[in-house]
CSV table of C-alpha atoms in Angstrom, one decimal:
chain,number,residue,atom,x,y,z
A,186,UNK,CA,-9.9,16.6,-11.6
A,187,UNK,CA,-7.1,15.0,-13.2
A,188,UNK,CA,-3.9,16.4,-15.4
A,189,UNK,CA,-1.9,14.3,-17.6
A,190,UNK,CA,1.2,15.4,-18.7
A,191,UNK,CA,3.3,13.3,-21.2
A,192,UNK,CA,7.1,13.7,-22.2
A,193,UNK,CA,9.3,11.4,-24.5
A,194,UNK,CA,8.1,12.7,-27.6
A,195,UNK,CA,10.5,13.3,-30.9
A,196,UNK,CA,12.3,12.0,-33.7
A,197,UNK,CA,13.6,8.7,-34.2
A,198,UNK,CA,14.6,6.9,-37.7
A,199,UNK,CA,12.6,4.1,-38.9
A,200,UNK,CA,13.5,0.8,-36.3
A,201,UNK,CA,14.3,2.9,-33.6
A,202,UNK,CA,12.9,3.1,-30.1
A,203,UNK,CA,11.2,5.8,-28.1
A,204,UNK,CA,9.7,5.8,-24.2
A,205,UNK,CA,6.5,8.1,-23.6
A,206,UNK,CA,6.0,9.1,-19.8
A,207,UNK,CA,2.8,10.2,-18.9
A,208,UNK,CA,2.6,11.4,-15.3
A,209,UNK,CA,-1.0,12.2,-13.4
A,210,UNK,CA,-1.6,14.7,-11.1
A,211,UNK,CA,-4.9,15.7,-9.0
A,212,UNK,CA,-7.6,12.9,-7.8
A,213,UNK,CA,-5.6,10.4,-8.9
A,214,UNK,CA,-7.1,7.7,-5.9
A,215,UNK,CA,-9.1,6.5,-8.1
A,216,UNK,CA,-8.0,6.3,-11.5
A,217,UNK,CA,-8.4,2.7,-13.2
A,218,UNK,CA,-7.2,3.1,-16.7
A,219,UNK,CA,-4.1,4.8,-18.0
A,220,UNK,CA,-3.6,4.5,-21.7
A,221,UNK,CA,-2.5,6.0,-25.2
A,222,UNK,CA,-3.9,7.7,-28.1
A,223,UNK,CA,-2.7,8.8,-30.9
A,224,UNK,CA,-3.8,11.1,-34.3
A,225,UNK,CA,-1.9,11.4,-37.5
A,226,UNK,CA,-3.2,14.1,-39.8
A,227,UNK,CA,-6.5,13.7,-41.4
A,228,UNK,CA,-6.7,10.6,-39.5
A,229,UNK,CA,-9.4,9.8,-36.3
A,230,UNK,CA,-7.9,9.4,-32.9
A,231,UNK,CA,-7.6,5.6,-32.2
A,232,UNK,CA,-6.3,3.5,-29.1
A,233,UNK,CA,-3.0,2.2,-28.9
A,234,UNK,CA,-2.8,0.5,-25.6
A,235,UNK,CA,-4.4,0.8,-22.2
A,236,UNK,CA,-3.6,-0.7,-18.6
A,237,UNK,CA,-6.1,-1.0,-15.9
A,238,UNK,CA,-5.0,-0.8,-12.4
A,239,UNK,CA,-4.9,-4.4,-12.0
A,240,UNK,CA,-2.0,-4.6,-15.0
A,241,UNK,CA,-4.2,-6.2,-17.3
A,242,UNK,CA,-3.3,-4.7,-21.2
A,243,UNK,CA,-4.6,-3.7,-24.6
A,244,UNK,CA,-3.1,-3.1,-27.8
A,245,UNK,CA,-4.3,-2.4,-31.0
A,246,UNK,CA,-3.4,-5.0,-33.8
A,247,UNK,CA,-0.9,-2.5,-35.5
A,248,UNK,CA,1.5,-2.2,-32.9
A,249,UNK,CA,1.4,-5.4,-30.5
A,250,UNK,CA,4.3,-6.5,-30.2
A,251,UNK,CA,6.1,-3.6,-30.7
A,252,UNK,CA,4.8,-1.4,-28.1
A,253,UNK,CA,4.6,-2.3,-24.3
A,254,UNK,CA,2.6,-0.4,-22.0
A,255,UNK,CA,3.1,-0.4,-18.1
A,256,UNK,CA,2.4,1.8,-14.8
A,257,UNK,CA,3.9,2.7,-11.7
A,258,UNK,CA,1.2,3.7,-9.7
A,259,UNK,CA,4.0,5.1,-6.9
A,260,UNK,CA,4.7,7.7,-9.5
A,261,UNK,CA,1.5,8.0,-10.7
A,262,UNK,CA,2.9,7.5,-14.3
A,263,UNK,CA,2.4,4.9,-17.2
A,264,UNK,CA,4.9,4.9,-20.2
A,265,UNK,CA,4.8,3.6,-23.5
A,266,UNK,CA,7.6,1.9,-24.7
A,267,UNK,CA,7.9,1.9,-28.7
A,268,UNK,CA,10.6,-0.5,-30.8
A,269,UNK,CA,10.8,-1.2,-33.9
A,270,UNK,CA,9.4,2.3,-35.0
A,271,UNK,CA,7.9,2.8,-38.4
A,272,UNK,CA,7.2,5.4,-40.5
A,273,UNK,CA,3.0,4.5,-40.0
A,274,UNK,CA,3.5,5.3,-36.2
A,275,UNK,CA,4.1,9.1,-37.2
A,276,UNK,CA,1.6,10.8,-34.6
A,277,UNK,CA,0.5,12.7,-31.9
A,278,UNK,CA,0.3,10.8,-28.9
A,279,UNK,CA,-1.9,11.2,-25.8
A,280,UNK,CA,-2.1,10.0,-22.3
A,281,UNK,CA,-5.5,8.7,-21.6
A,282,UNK,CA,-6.9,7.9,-17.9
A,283,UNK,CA,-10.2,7.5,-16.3
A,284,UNK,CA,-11.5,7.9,-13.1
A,285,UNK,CA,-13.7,5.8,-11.7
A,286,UNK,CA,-16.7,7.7,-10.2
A,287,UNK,CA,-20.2,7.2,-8.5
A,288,UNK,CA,-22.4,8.1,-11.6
A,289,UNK,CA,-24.8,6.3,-13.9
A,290,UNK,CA,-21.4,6.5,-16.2
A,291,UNK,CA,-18.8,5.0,-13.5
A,292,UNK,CA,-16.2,6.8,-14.9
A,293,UNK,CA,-14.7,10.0,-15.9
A,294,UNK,CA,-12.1,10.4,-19.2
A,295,UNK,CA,-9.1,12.6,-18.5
A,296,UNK,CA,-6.6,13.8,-22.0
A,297,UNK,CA,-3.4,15.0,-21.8
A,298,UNK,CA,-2.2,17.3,-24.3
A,299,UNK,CA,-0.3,15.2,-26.7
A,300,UNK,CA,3.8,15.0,-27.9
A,301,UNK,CA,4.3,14.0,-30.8
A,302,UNK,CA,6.3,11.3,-32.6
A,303,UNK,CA,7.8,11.4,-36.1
A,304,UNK,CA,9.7,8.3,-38.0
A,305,UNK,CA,11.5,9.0,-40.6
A,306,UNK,CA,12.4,6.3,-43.0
């Protein structure tokens, strides 16, 4: 079992800069991936950017090179850190982790609950 908990949420006008904390808690030993998620309204819940253990990153086209994504596996806790903030990044976000596990799937998939981020313009 693993609990993600994520802070750093809130308001920011449009070209500002905001720095999600996600902090996991439990059987954390083995968790590989750490990532983030987010869903406007109406919208499907797509990646924004992962980390495996090994540092190694992933970003979806819309915000690379805005976002950077990085871990400190001492505290257990990857953060997402968001510049040049537009209206389209208006969200909820979510930590993301898996856990790697001896199963015909390898892995397990752990949500947090989600903060959410508005940009005003």
């Amino acid at each position: 079992q693993v609990q993600l908990v994520e802070s750093g949420g809130g308001l920011v006008e449009a070209g500002g800069s905001l720095r999600l904390s996600c902090t996991a808690s439990g059987r954390i030993f083995s968790i590989d991936v750490m990532g983030w998620y987010r869903q406007a309204p109406g919208k499907q819940r797509d990646m924004v950017a992962r980390i495996t253990k090994d540092g190694n990153t992933n970003y979806s086209g819309s915000v690379k090179g805005r976002f950077t994504i990085s871990r400190d596996d001492a505290k257990s806790t990857t953060y997402l850190q968001m510049t040049s903030l537009k209206p389209e990044d208006t969200a909820v976000y979510y930590c993301y982790a898996e856990r790697l596990v001896a199963t015909l799937a390898g892995k397990l998939a752990y949500w947090g609950q989600g903060t959410q981020v508005n940009v005003s313009s």
